[in-house]
């Protein structure tokens, strides 16, 4: 009874009794955040190969590896969230074809195996062969294994690699759109939930994914060059930030349009959604997502575009804005996933999400899942050269 | 084994598996058809033929006295957790004040029990609304289930297969009526089944059986002699959230517009 009173104390208005539990926890917030980074980083990479944006070449491989590291961890929040994780393979074996979620396995497998791994392999194949020749011992075997024991680095073979990369990237762009558009669809197609049910949802998810992915690559590029005592290619950085700037503008316009649309349409749910924003999400939505995560970095980027700052000042401003953007996009995911569960479908009351700290679906698990991709990326950039090995340095044979 | 042979084997392996499983499924279907033809289909249902029925429930708002016996019976009959916030069925009390404002409380959880009698002075009318899974004819929950663990039966009841549910809770999100919950004991999605285990024996659901005022009416819409058919003919019928087009099969008589 005490527990009941305590729980009911966190409820305002009337909710259906079964709604007391928030069913999708922080792990489901982490999931779209991770896949968003994947899609965004991949789309940044594809600008080099398909749209021939030469300035971005220095970050091409880093973008690919970032996408790969995050994609490898992306299914884990979903898996840990399942009440019966051991049954998850059912989604692959006997999927219910009317369910958006049943497509997860196929979309994921296609994107991982059909696009990213293939592109990474073709991109790094030549360097892996070279590295396998140059190194000795266990590492030599690792490189040979990673190159799948291929050894042909003749010009004809390299030309094939380049062709393959271009082909995969062209297929990869719609696949990246599909991956994140689909995550948005999972929410947007729930008509029972007026906070989610919106045809704009997949597009908003996609644009915010592009924003977060580009911002993450900028952040990683700056950190990696700093830790390696290398100089940042400012032409490259400026160019990426220009793309980031446009992406933020499009993303912000779409979110604003979604907001206006809801307000103008003003269905029966508008009152409870207003209360939701005012009473439960004000800090996360208005302060973190819109102000800190969107308007402030946008203002910074506008100022950088308008005024000619020196390199160091630009770097500092870029660094601040990409961190703020990450914060903003994570809040976006939070506000969609958790926000959509904080009001009752009776449209008469609000719940509160009390996050676990140590539980399987708690804060610590979420943090581990957010840190793991960086660990994988660290290992990847240690093993794989994120700059092309110099052609002249080729040993004979 | 050389690499070429290995790769060839690997390429052939998947389609071969597909063919084998199709063949196995067809053999199973043939065996079932044979059994059915011989009248030996072992469904565990005896003489009961699901295709002959189409079940629904009627609720007469004016008759419900809010005694909560249906809730108790449901919990006892279906092993619903005895705590304060897992329900296959629950009862709401609506109070309409002079200014037209409505307030709602759930008398099954005793939400809002602290209200003082003074707070009720302004109330012009009050009524009870029993809620349960609406057994939709177009159920959004079965559409979204990634593994098909929740499914409609031929006789119009939506069920959950405990052995199959992976506990992703997408169905709970998709249900507009708050009728589903994750059962903490089975860790699978749970909801009202119209007491399906009783239906197949020709009995009515537990909540219907215990209702002292017969506010709940259970019946088969395919049978003209059914109480529910008569109930539908004699009353002005409404369903909950009709705009969502879920086509509920829980029919309310004298339902107030405030109820959602």
PDB file of C-alpha atoms in Angstrom, chain A residues 92-277:
ATOM      1  CA  UNK A  92      14.241 -13.467 -37.916  1.00  0.00           C
ATOM      2  CA  UNK A  93      12.741 -16.930 -38.294  1.00  0.00           C
ATOM      3  CA  UNK A  94       9.020 -16.304 -38.192  1.00  0.00           C
ATOM      4  CA  UNK A  95       8.487 -12.562 -38.524  1.00  0.00           C
ATOM      5  CA  UNK A  96       4.967 -11.192 -38.455  1.00  0.00           C
ATOM      6  CA  UNK A  97       5.018  -9.342 -41.749  1.00  0.00           C
ATOM      7  CA  UNK A  98       2.485  -6.702 -40.711  1.00  0.00           C
ATOM      8  CA  UNK A  99       4.722  -5.465 -37.907  1.00  0.00           C
ATOM      9  CA  UNK A 100       7.184  -2.640 -38.475  1.00  0.00           C
ATOM     10  CA  UNK A 101       9.373  -4.023 -35.702  1.00  0.00           C
ATOM     11  CA  UNK A 102       9.654  -7.405 -37.406  1.00  0.00           C
ATOM     12  CA  UNK A 103      11.621  -5.710 -40.163  1.00  0.00           C
ATOM     13  CA  UNK A 104      14.345  -4.733 -37.718  1.00  0.00           C
ATOM     14  CA  UNK A 105      16.436  -7.844 -38.229  1.00  0.00           C
ATOM     15  CA  UNK A 106      16.343  -7.565 -42.001  1.00  0.00           C
ATOM     16  CA  UNK A 107      16.967  -3.837 -42.169  1.00  0.00           C
ATOM     17  CA  UNK A 108      19.791  -4.210 -39.676  1.00  0.00           C
ATOM     18  CA  UNK A 109      21.383  -7.239 -41.328  1.00  0.00           C
ATOM     19  CA  UNK A 110      21.169  -5.648 -44.752  1.00  0.00           C
ATOM     20  CA  UNK A 111      22.732  -2.442 -43.570  1.00  0.00           C
ATOM     21  CA  UNK A 112      25.503  -4.180 -41.641  1.00  0.00           C
ATOM     22  CA  UNK A 113      26.378  -6.976 -44.064  1.00  0.00           C
ATOM     23  CA  UNK A 114      25.126  -5.626 -47.376  1.00  0.00           C
ATOM     24  CA  UNK A 115      26.397  -2.108 -47.019  1.00  0.00           C
ATOM     25  CA  UNK A 116      28.747  -1.096 -44.229  1.00  0.00           C
ATOM     26  CA  UNK A 117      30.986  -4.135 -43.816  1.00  0.00           C
ATOM     27  CA  UNK A 118      31.347  -4.494 -47.575  1.00  0.00           C
ATOM     28  CA  UNK A 119      32.203  -0.858 -48.085  1.00  0.00           C
ATOM     29  CA  UNK A 120      34.668  -0.852 -45.191  1.00  0.00           C
ATOM     30  CA  UNK A 121      36.305  -3.976 -46.560  1.00  0.00           C
ATOM     31  CA  UNK A 122      36.695  -2.652 -50.090  1.00  0.00           C
ATOM     32  CA  UNK A 123      37.971   0.673 -48.771  1.00  0.00           C
ATOM     33  CA  UNK A 124      40.607  -0.873 -46.505  1.00  0.00           C
ATOM     34  CA  UNK A 125      41.496  -3.945 -48.552  1.00  0.00           C
ATOM     35  CA  UNK A 126      44.569  -2.505 -50.232  1.00  0.00           C
ATOM     36  CA  UNK A 127      45.966  -1.112 -46.997  1.00  0.00           C
ATOM     37  CA  UNK A 128      45.287  -4.376 -45.198  1.00  0.00           C
ATOM     38  CA  UNK A 129      47.246  -6.278 -47.810  1.00  0.00           C
ATOM     39  CA  UNK A 130      50.104  -3.798 -47.503  1.00  0.00           C
ATOM     40  CA  UNK A 131      50.016  -3.940 -43.707  1.00  0.00           C
ATOM     41  CA  UNK A 132      49.991  -7.731 -43.770  1.00  0.00           C
ATOM     42  CA  UNK A 133      53.207  -7.602 -45.787  1.00  0.00           C
ATOM     43  CA  UNK A 134      54.859  -5.057 -43.538  1.00  0.00           C
ATOM     44  CA  UNK A 135      54.028  -6.494 -40.127  1.00  0.00           C
ATOM     45  CA  UNK A 136      55.068  -9.688 -38.423  1.00  0.00           C
ATOM     46  CA  UNK A 137      53.649 -12.139 -35.904  1.00  0.00           C
ATOM     47  CA  UNK A 138      50.068 -12.170 -34.719  1.00  0.00           C
ATOM     48  CA  UNK A 139      49.252  -8.787 -36.211  1.00  0.00           C
ATOM     49  CA  UNK A 140      50.276 -10.078 -39.641  1.00  0.00           C
ATOM     50  CA  UNK A 141      47.735 -12.866 -39.296  1.00  0.00           C
ATOM     51  CA  UNK A 142      45.095 -10.393 -38.113  1.00  0.00           C
ATOM     52  CA  UNK A 143      45.646  -8.217 -41.181  1.00  0.00           C
ATOM     53  CA  UNK A 144      45.617 -11.212 -43.495  1.00  0.00           C
ATOM     54  CA  UNK A 145      42.397 -12.410 -41.880  1.00  0.00           C
ATOM     55  CA  UNK A 146      40.809  -8.950 -42.156  1.00  0.00           C
ATOM     56  CA  UNK A 147      41.741  -8.769 -45.821  1.00  0.00           C
ATOM     57  CA  UNK A 148      40.129 -12.212 -46.156  1.00  0.00           C
ATOM     58  CA  UNK A 149      43.485 -13.533 -47.411  1.00  0.00           C
ATOM     59  CA  UNK A 150      43.318 -11.461 -50.562  1.00  0.00           C
ATOM     60  CA  UNK A 151      46.667 -10.276 -51.882  1.00  0.00           C
ATOM     61  CA  UNK A 152      46.005  -8.686 -55.243  1.00  0.00           C
ATOM     62  CA  UNK A 153      46.760  -4.976 -55.191  1.00  0.00           C
ATOM     63  CA  UNK A 154      47.315  -4.539 -58.866  1.00  0.00           C
ATOM     64  CA  UNK A 155      45.862  -1.422 -60.450  1.00  0.00           C
ATOM     65  CA  UNK A 156      43.066  -3.496 -61.990  1.00  0.00           C
ATOM     66  CA  UNK A 157      42.075  -4.899 -58.583  1.00  0.00           C
ATOM     67  CA  UNK A 158      42.166  -1.439 -57.010  1.00  0.00           C
ATOM     68  CA  UNK A 159      40.032  -0.086 -59.819  1.00  0.00           C
ATOM     69  CA  UNK A 160      37.513  -2.801 -59.042  1.00  0.00           C
ATOM     70  CA  UNK A 161      37.594  -1.816 -55.350  1.00  0.00           C
ATOM     71  CA  UNK A 162      36.835   1.778 -56.255  1.00  0.00           C
ATOM     72  CA  UNK A 163      33.990   0.747 -58.509  1.00  0.00           C
ATOM     73  CA  UNK A 164      32.573  -1.522 -55.817  1.00  0.00           C
ATOM     74  CA  UNK A 165      32.742   1.257 -53.216  1.00  0.00           C
ATOM     75  CA  UNK A 166      30.891   3.643 -55.484  1.00  0.00           C
ATOM     76  CA  UNK A 167      28.237   1.050 -56.222  1.00  0.00           C
ATOM     77  CA  UNK A 168      27.798   0.122 -52.541  1.00  0.00           C
ATOM     78  CA  UNK A 169      27.588   3.777 -51.528  1.00  0.00           C
ATOM     79  CA  UNK A 170      24.863   4.432 -54.067  1.00  0.00           C
ATOM     80  CA  UNK A 171      22.892   1.532 -52.601  1.00  0.00           C
ATOM     81  CA  UNK A 172      23.982   2.574 -49.120  1.00  0.00           C
ATOM     82  CA  UNK A 173      22.385   6.029 -49.140  1.00  0.00           C
ATOM     83  CA  UNK A 174      18.799   4.776 -49.503  1.00  0.00           C
ATOM     84  CA  UNK A 175      19.695   2.015 -47.034  1.00  0.00           C
ATOM     85  CA  UNK A 176      20.828   4.577 -44.471  1.00  0.00           C
ATOM     86  CA  UNK A 177      17.623   6.514 -45.070  1.00  0.00           C
ATOM     87  CA  UNK A 178      15.687   3.284 -44.698  1.00  0.00           C
ATOM     88  CA  UNK A 179      17.438   2.360 -41.457  1.00  0.00           C
ATOM     89  CA  UNK A 180      16.609   5.535 -39.648  1.00  0.00           C
ATOM     90  CA  UNK A 181      13.409   6.378 -41.433  1.00  0.00           C
ATOM     91  CA  UNK A 182      12.261   2.964 -40.306  1.00  0.00           C
ATOM     92  CA  UNK A 183      13.126   3.667 -36.668  1.00  0.00           C
ATOM     93  CA  UNK A 184      11.001   6.792 -36.913  1.00  0.00           C
ATOM     94  CA  UNK A 185       8.245   4.765 -38.509  1.00  0.00           C
ATOM     95  CA  UNK A 186       8.073   2.462 -35.474  1.00  0.00           C
ATOM     96  CA  UNK A 187       6.951   5.456 -33.447  1.00  0.00           C
ATOM     97  CA  UNK A 188       5.155   7.453 -36.138  1.00  0.00           C
ATOM     98  CA  UNK A 189       2.844   4.589 -37.018  1.00  0.00           C
ATOM     99  CA  UNK A 190       1.345   4.173 -33.524  1.00  0.00           C
ATOM    100  CA  UNK A 191      -1.932   5.959 -34.035  1.00  0.00           C
ATOM    101  CA  UNK A 192      -3.010   5.280 -30.472  1.00  0.00           C
ATOM    102  CA  UNK A 193      -0.348   7.723 -29.299  1.00  0.00           C
ATOM    103  CA  UNK A 194      -0.929  11.327 -30.407  1.00  0.00           C
ATOM    104  CA  UNK A 195       2.616  12.390 -29.407  1.00  0.00           C
ATOM    105  CA  UNK A 196       4.080   9.838 -31.839  1.00  0.00           C
ATOM    106  CA  UNK A 197       1.492   9.436 -34.536  1.00  0.00           C
ATOM    107  CA  UNK A 198       2.788  11.718 -37.270  1.00  0.00           C
ATOM    108  CA  UNK A 199       3.821  11.094 -40.846  1.00  0.00           C
ATOM    109  CA  UNK A 200       6.652  13.554 -40.332  1.00  0.00           C
ATOM    110  CA  UNK A 201       8.188  11.315 -37.673  1.00  0.00           C
ATOM    111  CA  UNK A 202      10.391   9.189 -39.995  1.00  0.00           C
ATOM    112  CA  UNK A 203      11.638  12.315 -41.785  1.00  0.00           C
ATOM    113  CA  UNK A 204      12.329  14.184 -38.562  1.00  0.00           C
ATOM    114  CA  UNK A 205      14.185  11.115 -37.282  1.00  0.00           C
ATOM    115  CA  UNK A 206      16.191  10.961 -40.479  1.00  0.00           C
ATOM    116  CA  UNK A 207      17.196  14.616 -40.491  1.00  0.00           C
ATOM    117  CA  UNK A 208      18.109  14.594 -36.815  1.00  0.00           C
ATOM    118  CA  UNK A 209      20.118  11.436 -37.519  1.00  0.00           C
ATOM    119  CA  UNK A 210      22.086  13.232 -40.208  1.00  0.00           C
ATOM    120  CA  UNK A 211      22.692  16.147 -37.850  1.00  0.00           C
ATOM    121  CA  UNK A 212      23.876  13.917 -35.002  1.00  0.00           C
ATOM    122  CA  UNK A 213      26.075  11.740 -37.236  1.00  0.00           C
ATOM    123  CA  UNK A 214      27.839  14.675 -38.851  1.00  0.00           C
ATOM    124  CA  UNK A 215      28.333  16.372 -35.492  1.00  0.00           C
ATOM    125  CA  UNK A 216      29.744  13.154 -34.028  1.00  0.00           C
ATOM    126  CA  UNK A 217      32.280  12.761 -36.843  1.00  0.00           C
ATOM    127  CA  UNK A 218      33.389  16.389 -36.371  1.00  0.00           C
ATOM    128  CA  UNK A 219      33.820  15.748 -32.662  1.00  0.00           C
ATOM    129  CA  UNK A 220      35.770  12.528 -33.208  1.00  0.00           C
ATOM    130  CA  UNK A 221      37.917  14.056 -35.939  1.00  0.00           C
ATOM    131  CA  UNK A 222      38.907  16.919 -33.644  1.00  0.00           C
ATOM    132  CA  UNK A 223      39.642  14.606 -30.721  1.00  0.00           C
ATOM    133  CA  UNK A 224      41.589  12.061 -32.772  1.00  0.00           C
ATOM    134  CA  UNK A 225      43.766  14.665 -34.483  1.00  0.00           C
ATOM    135  CA  UNK A 226      44.450  16.280 -31.112  1.00  0.00           C
ATOM    136  CA  UNK A 227      45.439  13.003 -29.430  1.00  0.00           C
ATOM    137  CA  UNK A 228      47.693  12.125 -32.366  1.00  0.00           C
ATOM    138  CA  UNK A 229      49.309  15.558 -32.465  1.00  0.00           C
ATOM    139  CA  UNK A 230      48.243  15.964 -36.078  1.00  0.00           C
ATOM    140  CA  UNK A 231      46.974  19.164 -37.597  1.00  0.00           C
ATOM    141  CA  UNK A 232      43.331  19.504 -38.453  1.00  0.00           C
ATOM    142  CA  UNK A 233      42.557  20.014 -42.113  1.00  0.00           C
ATOM    143  CA  UNK A 234      40.608  23.255 -41.725  1.00  0.00           C
ATOM    144  CA  UNK A 235      39.263  23.147 -45.262  1.00  0.00           C
ATOM    145  CA  UNK A 236      37.723  19.790 -44.495  1.00  0.00           C
ATOM    146  CA  UNK A 237      36.399  20.889 -41.128  1.00  0.00           C
ATOM    147  CA  UNK A 238      34.840  24.062 -42.537  1.00  0.00           C
ATOM    148  CA  UNK A 239      33.178  22.077 -45.280  1.00  0.00           C
ATOM    149  CA  UNK A 240      31.697  19.495 -42.896  1.00  0.00           C
ATOM    150  CA  UNK A 241      30.410  22.232 -40.630  1.00  0.00           C
ATOM    151  CA  UNK A 242      28.762  23.901 -43.620  1.00  0.00           C
ATOM    152  CA  UNK A 243      26.906  20.655 -44.299  1.00  0.00           C
ATOM    153  CA  UNK A 244      26.092  20.395 -40.602  1.00  0.00           C
ATOM    154  CA  UNK A 245      24.722  23.941 -40.662  1.00  0.00           C
ATOM    155  CA  UNK A 246      22.344  23.161 -43.542  1.00  0.00           C
ATOM    156  CA  UNK A 247      21.282  19.887 -41.935  1.00  0.00           C
ATOM    157  CA  UNK A 248      20.502  21.677 -38.644  1.00  0.00           C
ATOM    158  CA  UNK A 249      18.405  24.249 -40.474  1.00  0.00           C
ATOM    159  CA  UNK A 250      16.408  21.574 -42.305  1.00  0.00           C
ATOM    160  CA  UNK A 251      16.010  19.508 -39.129  1.00  0.00           C
ATOM    161  CA  UNK A 252      14.882  22.487 -37.096  1.00  0.00           C
ATOM    162  CA  UNK A 253      12.408  23.575 -39.767  1.00  0.00           C
ATOM    163  CA  UNK A 254      10.900  20.091 -39.886  1.00  0.00           C
ATOM    164  CA  UNK A 255      10.533  19.866 -36.121  1.00  0.00           C
ATOM    165  CA  UNK A 256       9.001  23.327 -36.051  1.00  0.00           C
ATOM    166  CA  UNK A 257       6.646  22.383 -38.872  1.00  0.00           C
ATOM    167  CA  UNK A 258       5.588  19.278 -36.955  1.00  0.00           C
ATOM    168  CA  UNK A 259       4.890  21.441 -33.902  1.00  0.00           C
ATOM    169  CA  UNK A 260       2.879  24.006 -35.877  1.00  0.00           C
ATOM    170  CA  UNK A 261       0.953  21.242 -37.596  1.00  0.00           C
ATOM    171  CA  UNK A 262      -0.104  19.677 -34.296  1.00  0.00           C
ATOM    172  CA  UNK A 263      -1.059  23.025 -32.867  1.00  0.00           C
ATOM    173  CA  UNK A 264      -3.048  24.079 -35.928  1.00  0.00           C
ATOM    174  CA  UNK A 265      -4.786  20.742 -36.284  1.00  0.00           C
ATOM    175  CA  UNK A 266      -5.460  20.908 -32.544  1.00  0.00           C
ATOM    176  CA  UNK A 267      -7.173  17.575 -32.049  1.00  0.00           C
ATOM    177  CA  UNK A 268      -8.663  16.321 -28.802  1.00  0.00           C
ATOM    178  CA  UNK A 269      -5.158  15.476 -27.575  1.00  0.00           C
ATOM    179  CA  UNK A 270      -3.771  18.992 -27.796  1.00  0.00           C
ATOM    180  CA  UNK A 271      -4.658  19.854 -24.209  1.00  0.00           C
ATOM    181  CA  UNK A 272      -2.844  16.919 -22.661  1.00  0.00           C
ATOM    182  CA  UNK A 273       0.133  17.416 -24.972  1.00  0.00           C
ATOM    183  CA  UNK A 274       0.274  21.044 -23.843  1.00  0.00           C
ATOM    184  CA  UNK A 275       0.300  19.877 -20.236  1.00  0.00           C
ATOM    185  CA  UNK A 276       2.936  17.308 -21.093  1.00  0.00           C
ATOM    186  CA  UNK A 277       5.247  19.999 -22.430  1.00  0.00           C
TER     187      UNK A 277
END
